[in-house]
JSON list of C-alpha atoms in Angstrom, two decimals:
[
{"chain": "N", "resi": 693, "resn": "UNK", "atom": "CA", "xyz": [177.29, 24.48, 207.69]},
{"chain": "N", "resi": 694, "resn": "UNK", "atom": "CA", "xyz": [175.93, 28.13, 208.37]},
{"chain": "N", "resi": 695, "resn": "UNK", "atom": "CA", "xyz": [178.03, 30.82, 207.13]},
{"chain": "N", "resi": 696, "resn": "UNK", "atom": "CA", "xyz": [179.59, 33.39, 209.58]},
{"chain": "N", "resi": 697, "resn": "UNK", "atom": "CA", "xyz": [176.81, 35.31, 209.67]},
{"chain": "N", "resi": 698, "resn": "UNK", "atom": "CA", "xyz": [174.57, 33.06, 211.08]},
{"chain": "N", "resi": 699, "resn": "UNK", "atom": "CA", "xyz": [172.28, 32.63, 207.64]},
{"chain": "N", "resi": 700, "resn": "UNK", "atom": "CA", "xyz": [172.44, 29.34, 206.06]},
{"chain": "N", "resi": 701, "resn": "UNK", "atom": "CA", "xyz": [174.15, 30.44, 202.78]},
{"chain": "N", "resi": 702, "resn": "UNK", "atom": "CA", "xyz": [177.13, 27.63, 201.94]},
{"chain": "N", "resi": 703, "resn": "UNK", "atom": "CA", "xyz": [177.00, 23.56, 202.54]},
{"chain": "N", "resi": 704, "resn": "UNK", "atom": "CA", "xyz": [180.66, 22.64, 202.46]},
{"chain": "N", "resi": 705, "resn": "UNK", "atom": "CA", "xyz": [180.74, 19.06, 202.63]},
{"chain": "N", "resi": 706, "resn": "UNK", "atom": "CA", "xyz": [184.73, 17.18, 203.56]},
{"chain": "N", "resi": 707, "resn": "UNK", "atom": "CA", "xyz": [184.92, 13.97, 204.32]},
{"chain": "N", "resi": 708, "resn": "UNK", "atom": "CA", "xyz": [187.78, 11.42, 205.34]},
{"chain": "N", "resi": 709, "resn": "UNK", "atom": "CA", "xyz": [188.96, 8.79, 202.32]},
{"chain": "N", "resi": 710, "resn": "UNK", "atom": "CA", "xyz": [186.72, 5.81, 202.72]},
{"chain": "N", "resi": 711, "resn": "UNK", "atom": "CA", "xyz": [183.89, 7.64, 204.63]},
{"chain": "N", "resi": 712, "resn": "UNK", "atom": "CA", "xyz": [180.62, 7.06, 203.01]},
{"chain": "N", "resi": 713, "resn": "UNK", "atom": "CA", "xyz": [177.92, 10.25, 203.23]},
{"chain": "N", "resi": 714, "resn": "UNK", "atom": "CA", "xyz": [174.48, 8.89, 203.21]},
{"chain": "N", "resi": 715, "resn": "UNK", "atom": "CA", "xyz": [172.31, 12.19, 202.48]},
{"chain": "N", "resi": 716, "resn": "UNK", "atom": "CA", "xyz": [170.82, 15.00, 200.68]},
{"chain": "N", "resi": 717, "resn": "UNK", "atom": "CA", "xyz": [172.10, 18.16, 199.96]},
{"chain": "N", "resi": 718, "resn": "UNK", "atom": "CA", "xyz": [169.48, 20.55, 199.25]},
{"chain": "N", "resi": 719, "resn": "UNK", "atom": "CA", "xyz": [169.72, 24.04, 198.07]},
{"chain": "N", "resi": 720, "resn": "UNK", "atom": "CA", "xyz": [167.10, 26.39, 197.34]},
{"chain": "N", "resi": 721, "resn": "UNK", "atom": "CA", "xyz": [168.43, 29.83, 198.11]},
{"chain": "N", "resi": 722, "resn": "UNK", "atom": "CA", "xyz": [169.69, 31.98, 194.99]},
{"chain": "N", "resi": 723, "resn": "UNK", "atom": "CA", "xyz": [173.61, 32.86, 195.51]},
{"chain": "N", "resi": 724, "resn": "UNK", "atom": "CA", "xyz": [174.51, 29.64, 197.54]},
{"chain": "N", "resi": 725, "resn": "UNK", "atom": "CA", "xyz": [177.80, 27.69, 196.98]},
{"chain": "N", "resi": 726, "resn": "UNK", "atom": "CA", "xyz": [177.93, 24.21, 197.58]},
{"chain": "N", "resi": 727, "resn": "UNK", "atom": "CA", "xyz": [181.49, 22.66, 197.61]},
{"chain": "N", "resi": 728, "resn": "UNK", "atom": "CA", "xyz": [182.24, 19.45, 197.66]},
{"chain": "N", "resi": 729, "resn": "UNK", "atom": "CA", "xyz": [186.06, 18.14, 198.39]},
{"chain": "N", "resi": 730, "resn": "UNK", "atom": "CA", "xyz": [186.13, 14.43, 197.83]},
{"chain": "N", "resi": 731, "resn": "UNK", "atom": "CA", "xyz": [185.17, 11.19, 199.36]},
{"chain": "N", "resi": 732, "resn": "UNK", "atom": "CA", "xyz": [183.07, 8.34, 198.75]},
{"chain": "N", "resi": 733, "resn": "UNK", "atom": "CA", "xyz": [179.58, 8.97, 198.07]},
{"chain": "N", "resi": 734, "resn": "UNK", "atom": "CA", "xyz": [177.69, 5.48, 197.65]},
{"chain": "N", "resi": 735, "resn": "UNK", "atom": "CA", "xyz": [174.28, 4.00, 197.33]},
{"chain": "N", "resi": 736, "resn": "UNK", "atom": "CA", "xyz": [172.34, 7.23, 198.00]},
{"chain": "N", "resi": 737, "resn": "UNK", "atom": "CA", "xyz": [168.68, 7.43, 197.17]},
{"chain": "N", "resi": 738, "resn": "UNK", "atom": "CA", "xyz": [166.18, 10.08, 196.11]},
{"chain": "N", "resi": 739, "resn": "UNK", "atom": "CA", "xyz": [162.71, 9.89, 195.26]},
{"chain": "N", "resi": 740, "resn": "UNK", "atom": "CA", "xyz": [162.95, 12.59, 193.03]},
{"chain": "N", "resi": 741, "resn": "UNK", "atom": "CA", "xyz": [166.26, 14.86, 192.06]},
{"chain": "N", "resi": 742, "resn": "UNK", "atom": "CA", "xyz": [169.79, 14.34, 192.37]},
{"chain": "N", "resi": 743, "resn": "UNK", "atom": "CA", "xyz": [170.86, 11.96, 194.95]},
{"chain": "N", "resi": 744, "resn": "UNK", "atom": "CA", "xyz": [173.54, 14.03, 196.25]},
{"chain": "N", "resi": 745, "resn": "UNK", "atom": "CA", "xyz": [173.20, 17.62, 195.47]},
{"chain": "N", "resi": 746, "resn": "UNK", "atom": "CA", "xyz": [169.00, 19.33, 194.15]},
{"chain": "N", "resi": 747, "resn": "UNK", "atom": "CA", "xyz": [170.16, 23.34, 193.87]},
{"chain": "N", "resi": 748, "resn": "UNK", "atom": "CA", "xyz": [168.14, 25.63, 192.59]},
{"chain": "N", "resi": 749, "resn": "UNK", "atom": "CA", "xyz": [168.39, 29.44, 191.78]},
{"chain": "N", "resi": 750, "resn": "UNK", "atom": "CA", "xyz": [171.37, 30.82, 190.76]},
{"chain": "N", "resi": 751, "resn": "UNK", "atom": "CA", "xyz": [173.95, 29.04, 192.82]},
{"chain": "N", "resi": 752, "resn": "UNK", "atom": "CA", "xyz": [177.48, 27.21, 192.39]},
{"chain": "N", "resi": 753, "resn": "UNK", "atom": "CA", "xyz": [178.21, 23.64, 192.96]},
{"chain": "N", "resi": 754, "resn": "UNK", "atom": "CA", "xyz": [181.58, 23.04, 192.99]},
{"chain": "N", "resi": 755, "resn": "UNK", "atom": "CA", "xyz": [183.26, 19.09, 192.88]},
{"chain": "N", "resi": 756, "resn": "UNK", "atom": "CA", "xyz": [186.53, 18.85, 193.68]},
{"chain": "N", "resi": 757, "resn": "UNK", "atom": "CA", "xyz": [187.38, 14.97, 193.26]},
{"chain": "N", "resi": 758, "resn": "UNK", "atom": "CA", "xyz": [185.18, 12.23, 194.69]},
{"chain": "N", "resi": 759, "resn": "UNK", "atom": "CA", "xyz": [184.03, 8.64, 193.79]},
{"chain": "N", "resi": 760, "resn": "UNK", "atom": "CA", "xyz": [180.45, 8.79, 193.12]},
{"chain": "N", "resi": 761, "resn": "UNK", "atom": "CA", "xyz": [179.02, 5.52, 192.66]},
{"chain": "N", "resi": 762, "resn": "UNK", "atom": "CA", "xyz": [175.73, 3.52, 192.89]},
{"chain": "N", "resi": 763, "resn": "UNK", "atom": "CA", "xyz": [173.96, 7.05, 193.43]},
{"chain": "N", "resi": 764, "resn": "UNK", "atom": "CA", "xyz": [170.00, 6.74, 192.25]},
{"chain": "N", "resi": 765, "resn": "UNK", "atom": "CA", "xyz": [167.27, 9.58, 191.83]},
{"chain": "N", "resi": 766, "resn": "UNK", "atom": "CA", "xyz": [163.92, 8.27, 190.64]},
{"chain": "N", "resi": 767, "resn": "UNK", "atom": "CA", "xyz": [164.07, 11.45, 188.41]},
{"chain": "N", "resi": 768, "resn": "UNK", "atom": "CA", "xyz": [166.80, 13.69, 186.65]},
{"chain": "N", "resi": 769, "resn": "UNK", "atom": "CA", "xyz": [170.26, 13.73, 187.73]},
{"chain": "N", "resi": 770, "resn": "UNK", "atom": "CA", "xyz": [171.42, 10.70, 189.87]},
{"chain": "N", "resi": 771, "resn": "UNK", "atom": "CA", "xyz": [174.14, 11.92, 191.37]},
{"chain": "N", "resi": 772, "resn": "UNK", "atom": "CA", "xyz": [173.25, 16.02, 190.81]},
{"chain": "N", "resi": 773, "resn": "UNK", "atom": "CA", "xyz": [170.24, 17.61, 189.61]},
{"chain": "N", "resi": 774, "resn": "UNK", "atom": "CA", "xyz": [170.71, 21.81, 189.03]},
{"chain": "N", "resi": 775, "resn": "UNK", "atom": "CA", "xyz": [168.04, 24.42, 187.96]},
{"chain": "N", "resi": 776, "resn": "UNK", "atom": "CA", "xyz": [169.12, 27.53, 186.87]},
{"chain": "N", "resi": 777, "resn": "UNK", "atom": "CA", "xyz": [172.85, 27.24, 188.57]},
{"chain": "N", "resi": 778, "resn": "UNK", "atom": "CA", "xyz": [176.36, 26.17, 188.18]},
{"chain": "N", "resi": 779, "resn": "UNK", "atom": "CA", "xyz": [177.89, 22.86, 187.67]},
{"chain": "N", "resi": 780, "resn": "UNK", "atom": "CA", "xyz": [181.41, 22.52, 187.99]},
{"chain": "N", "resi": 781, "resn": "UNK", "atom": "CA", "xyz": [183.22, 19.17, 188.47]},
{"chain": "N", "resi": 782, "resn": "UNK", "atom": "CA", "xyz": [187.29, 19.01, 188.75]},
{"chain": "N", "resi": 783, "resn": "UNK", "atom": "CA", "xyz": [188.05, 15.71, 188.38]},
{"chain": "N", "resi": 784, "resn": "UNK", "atom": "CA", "xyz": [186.35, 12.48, 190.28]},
{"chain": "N", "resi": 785, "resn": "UNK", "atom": "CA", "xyz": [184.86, 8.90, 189.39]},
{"chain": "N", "resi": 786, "resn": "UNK", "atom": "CA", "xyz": [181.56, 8.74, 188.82]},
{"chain": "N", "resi": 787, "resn": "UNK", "atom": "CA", "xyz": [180.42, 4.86, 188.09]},
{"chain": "N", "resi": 788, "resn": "UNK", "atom": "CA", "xyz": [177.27, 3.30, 188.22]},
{"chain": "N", "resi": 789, "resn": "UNK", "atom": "CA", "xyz": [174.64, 5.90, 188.87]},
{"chain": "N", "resi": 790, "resn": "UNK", "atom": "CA", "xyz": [171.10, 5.68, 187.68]},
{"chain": "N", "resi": 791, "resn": "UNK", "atom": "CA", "xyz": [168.13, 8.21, 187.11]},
{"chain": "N", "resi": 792, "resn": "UNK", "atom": "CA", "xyz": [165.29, 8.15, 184.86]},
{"chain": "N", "resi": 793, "resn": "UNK", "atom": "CA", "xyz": [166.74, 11.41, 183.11]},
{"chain": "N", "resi": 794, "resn": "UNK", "atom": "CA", "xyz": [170.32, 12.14, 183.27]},
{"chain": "N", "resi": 795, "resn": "UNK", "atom": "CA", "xyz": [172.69, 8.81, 184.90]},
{"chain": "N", "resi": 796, "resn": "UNK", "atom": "CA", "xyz": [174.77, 11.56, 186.47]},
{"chain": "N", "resi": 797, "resn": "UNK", "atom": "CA", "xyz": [173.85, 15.19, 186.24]},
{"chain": "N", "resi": 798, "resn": "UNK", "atom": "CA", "xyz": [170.42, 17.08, 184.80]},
{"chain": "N", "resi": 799, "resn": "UNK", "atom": "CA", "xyz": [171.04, 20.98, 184.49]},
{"chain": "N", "resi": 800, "resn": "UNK", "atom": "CA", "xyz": [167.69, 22.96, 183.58]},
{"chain": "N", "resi": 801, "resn": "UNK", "atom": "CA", "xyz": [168.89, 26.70, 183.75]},
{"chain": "N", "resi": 802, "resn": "UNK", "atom": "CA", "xyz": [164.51, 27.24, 182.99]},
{"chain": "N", "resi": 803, "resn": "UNK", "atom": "CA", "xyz": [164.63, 29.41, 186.38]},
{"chain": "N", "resi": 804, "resn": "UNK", "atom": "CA", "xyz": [166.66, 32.09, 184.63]},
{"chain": "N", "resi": 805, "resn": "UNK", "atom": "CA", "xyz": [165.75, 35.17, 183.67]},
{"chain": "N", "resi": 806, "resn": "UNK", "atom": "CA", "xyz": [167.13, 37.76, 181.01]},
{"chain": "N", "resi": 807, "resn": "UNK", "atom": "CA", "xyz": [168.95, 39.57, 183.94]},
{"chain": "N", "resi": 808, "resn": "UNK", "atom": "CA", "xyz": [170.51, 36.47, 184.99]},
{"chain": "N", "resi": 809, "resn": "UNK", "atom": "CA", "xyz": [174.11, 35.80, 183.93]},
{"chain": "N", "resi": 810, "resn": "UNK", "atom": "CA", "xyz": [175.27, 33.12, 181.77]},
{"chain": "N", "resi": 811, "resn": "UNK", "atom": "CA", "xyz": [175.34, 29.53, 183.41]},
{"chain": "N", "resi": 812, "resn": "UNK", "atom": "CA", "xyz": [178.21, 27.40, 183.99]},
{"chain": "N", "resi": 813, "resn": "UNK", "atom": "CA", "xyz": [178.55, 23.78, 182.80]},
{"chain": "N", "resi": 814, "resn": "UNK", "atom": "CA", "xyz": [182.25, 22.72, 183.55]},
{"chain": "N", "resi": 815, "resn": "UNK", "atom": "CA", "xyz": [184.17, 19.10, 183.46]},
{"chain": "N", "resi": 816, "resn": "UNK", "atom": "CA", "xyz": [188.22, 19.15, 183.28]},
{"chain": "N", "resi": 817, "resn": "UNK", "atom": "CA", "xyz": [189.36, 15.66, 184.42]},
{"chain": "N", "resi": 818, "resn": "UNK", "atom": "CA", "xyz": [187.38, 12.40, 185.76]},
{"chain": "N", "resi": 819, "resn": "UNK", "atom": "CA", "xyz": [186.23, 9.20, 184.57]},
{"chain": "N", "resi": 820, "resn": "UNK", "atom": "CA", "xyz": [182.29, 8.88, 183.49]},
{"chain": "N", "resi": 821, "resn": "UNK", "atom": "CA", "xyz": [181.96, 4.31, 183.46]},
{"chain": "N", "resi": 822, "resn": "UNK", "atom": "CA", "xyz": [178.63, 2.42, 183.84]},
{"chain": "N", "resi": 823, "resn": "UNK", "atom": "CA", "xyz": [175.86, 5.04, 184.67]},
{"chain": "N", "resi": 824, "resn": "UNK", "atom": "CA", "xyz": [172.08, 4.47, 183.33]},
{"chain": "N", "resi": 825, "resn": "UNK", "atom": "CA", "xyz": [169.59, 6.63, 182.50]},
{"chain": "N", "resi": 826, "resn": "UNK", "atom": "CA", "xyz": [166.06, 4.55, 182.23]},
{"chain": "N", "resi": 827, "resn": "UNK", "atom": "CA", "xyz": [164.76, 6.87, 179.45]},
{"chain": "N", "resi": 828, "resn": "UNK", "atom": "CA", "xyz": [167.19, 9.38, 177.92]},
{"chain": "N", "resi": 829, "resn": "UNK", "atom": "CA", "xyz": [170.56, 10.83, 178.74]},
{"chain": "N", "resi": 830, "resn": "UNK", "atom": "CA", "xyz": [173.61, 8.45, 179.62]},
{"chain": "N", "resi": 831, "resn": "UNK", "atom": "CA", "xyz": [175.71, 10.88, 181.82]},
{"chain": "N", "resi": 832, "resn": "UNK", "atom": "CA", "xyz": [174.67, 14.51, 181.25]},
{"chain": "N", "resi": 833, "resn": "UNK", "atom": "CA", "xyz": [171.82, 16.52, 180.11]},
{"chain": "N", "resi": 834, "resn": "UNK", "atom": "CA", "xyz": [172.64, 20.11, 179.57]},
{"chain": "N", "resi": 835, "resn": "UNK", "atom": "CA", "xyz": [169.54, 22.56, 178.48]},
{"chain": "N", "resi": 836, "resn": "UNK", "atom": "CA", "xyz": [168.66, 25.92, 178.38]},
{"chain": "N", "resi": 837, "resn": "UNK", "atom": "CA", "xyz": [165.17, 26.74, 178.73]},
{"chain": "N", "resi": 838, "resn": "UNK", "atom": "CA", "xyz": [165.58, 30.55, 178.65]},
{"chain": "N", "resi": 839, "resn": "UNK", "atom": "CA", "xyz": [167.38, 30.34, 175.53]},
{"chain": "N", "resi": 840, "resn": "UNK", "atom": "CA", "xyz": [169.78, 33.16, 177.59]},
{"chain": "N", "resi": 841, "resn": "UNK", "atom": "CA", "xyz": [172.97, 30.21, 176.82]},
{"chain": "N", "resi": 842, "resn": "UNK", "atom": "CA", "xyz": [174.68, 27.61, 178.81]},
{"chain": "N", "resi": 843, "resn": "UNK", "atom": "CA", "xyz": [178.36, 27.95, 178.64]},
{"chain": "N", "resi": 844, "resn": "UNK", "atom": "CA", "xyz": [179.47, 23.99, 178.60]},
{"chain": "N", "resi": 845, "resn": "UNK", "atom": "CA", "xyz": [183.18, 23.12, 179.23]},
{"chain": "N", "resi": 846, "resn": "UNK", "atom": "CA", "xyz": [184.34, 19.54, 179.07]},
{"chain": "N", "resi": 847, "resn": "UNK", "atom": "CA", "xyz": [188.11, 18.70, 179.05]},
{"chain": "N", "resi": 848, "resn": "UNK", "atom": "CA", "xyz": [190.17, 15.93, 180.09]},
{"chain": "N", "resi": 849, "resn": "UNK", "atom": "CA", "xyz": [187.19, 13.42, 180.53]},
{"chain": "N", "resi": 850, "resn": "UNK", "atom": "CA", "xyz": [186.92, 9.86, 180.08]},
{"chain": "N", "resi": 851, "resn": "UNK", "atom": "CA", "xyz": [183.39, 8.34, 179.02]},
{"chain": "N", "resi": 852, "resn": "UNK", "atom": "CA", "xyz": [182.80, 4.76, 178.97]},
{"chain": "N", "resi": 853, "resn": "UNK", "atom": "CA", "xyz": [180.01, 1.98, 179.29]},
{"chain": "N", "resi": 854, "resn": "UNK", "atom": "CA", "xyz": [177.11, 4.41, 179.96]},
{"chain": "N", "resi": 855, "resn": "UNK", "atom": "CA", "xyz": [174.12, 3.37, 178.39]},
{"chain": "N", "resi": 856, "resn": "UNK", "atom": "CA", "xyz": [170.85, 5.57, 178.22]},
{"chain": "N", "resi": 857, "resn": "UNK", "atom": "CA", "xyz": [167.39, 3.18, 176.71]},
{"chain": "N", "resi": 858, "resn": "UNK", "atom": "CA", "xyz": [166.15, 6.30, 174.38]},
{"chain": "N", "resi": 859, "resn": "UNK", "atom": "CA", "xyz": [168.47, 8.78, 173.17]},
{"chain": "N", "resi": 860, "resn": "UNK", "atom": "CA", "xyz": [172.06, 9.75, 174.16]},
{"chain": "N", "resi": 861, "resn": "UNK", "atom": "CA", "xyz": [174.29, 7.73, 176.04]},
{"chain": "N", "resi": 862, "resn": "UNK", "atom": "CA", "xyz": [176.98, 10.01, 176.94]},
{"chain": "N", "resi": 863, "resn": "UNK", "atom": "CA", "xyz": [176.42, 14.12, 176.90]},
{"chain": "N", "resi": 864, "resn": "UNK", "atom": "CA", "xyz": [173.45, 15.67, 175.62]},
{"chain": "N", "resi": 865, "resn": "UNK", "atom": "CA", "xyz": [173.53, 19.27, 175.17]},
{"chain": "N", "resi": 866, "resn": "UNK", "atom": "CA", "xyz": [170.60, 22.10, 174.38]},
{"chain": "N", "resi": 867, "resn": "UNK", "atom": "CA", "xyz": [170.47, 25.87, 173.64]},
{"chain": "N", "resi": 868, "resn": "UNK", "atom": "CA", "xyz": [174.32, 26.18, 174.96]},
{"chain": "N", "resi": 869, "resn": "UNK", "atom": "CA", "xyz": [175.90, 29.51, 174.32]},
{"chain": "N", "resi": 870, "resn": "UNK", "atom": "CA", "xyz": [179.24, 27.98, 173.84]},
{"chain": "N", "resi": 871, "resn": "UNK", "atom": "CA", "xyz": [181.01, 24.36, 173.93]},
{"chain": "N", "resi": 872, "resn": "UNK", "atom": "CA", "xyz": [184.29, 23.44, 174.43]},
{"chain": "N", "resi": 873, "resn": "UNK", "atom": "CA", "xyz": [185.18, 19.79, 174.27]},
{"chain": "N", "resi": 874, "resn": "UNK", "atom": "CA", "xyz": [188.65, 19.13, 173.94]},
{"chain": "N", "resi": 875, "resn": "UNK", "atom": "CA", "xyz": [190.51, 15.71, 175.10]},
{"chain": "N", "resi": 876, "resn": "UNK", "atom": "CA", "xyz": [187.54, 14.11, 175.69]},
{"chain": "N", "resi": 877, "resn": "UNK", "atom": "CA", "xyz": [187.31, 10.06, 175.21]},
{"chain": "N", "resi": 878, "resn": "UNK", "atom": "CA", "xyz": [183.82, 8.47, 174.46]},
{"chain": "N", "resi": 879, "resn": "UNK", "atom": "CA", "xyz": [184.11, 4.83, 174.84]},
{"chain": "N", "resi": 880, "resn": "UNK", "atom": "CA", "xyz": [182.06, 2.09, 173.71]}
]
């Protein structure tokens, strides 16, 4: 949706329980939040990044709840793929989701620059079952190319049956600034 002022600048997405959202929220403009306030988001498809949510630049994406399942990107990130911006998921169940890189998020903060503030990297609450990455990275993949930090909160957070073929199956995190992982379960 177009903000006030008539420039596309936020994407607020609300939908009804049991209403499925087949599509691609793409973000390329710096300073954009993205908000997402829960529903079913099932079976979406992209050939490339994050089958819900590709933002780039510094911008905020913001889950509030949600069941995310059976999400594929070809790429990084099946369910959300973010260069150089914010993640930040409260709560939600995220099951089933496949990429190459990353079952359910990729964050690359490589578009930053030394004037660029620290990026965001938050999880408190939700439930992390089933997703695939065909090469490496389970759930997450967290990196820093800019070597400027990551600031990577996870809390609350239930991980369980993801599987990754190479590498990590659960969280894998790069060049963060700080971590905080604190009731966190990593099943099986």
């Amino acid at each position: 949706e177009d903000s006030s002022d008539g420039k596309t600048g936020a994407v607020n997405v609300t939908t009804a329980e049991g209403y499925t959202v087949y599509s691609l929220i793409a973000n390329y403009e710096p300073g954009c939040s993205i908000t997402i306030n829960g529903g079913t988001y099932t079976y979406n498809f992209a050939s490339n990044f994050g089958a819900i949510v590709h933002a780039t630049g510094y911008s905020t994406i913001t889950v509030n709840e949600g069941n995310f399942s059976n999400n594929i990107a070809t790429s990084h990130g099946g369910v959300f793929m973010v260069g150089g911006s914010n993640l930040v998921i409260k709560g939600g169940t995220f099951n089933d989701n496949t990429a190459d890189k990353a079952g359910v998020a990729y964050m690359n903060s490589s578009s930053a620059t030394a004037t660029t503030p620290i990026r965001r990297f938050e999880v408190t609450g939700g439930t992390f079952d089933g997703n695939y990455a065909n090469s490496y990275y389970g759930v997450f993949r967290i990196s820093d190319g800019t070597h400027l930090g990551v600031n990577v909160t996870i809390k609350n957070v239930s991980f369980s049956n993801n599987f990754a073929v190479s590498g990590t199956a659960s969280v894998q995190i790069q060049s963060a600034k700080k971590v905080i992982v604190d009731n966190a379960k990593f099943i099986k």
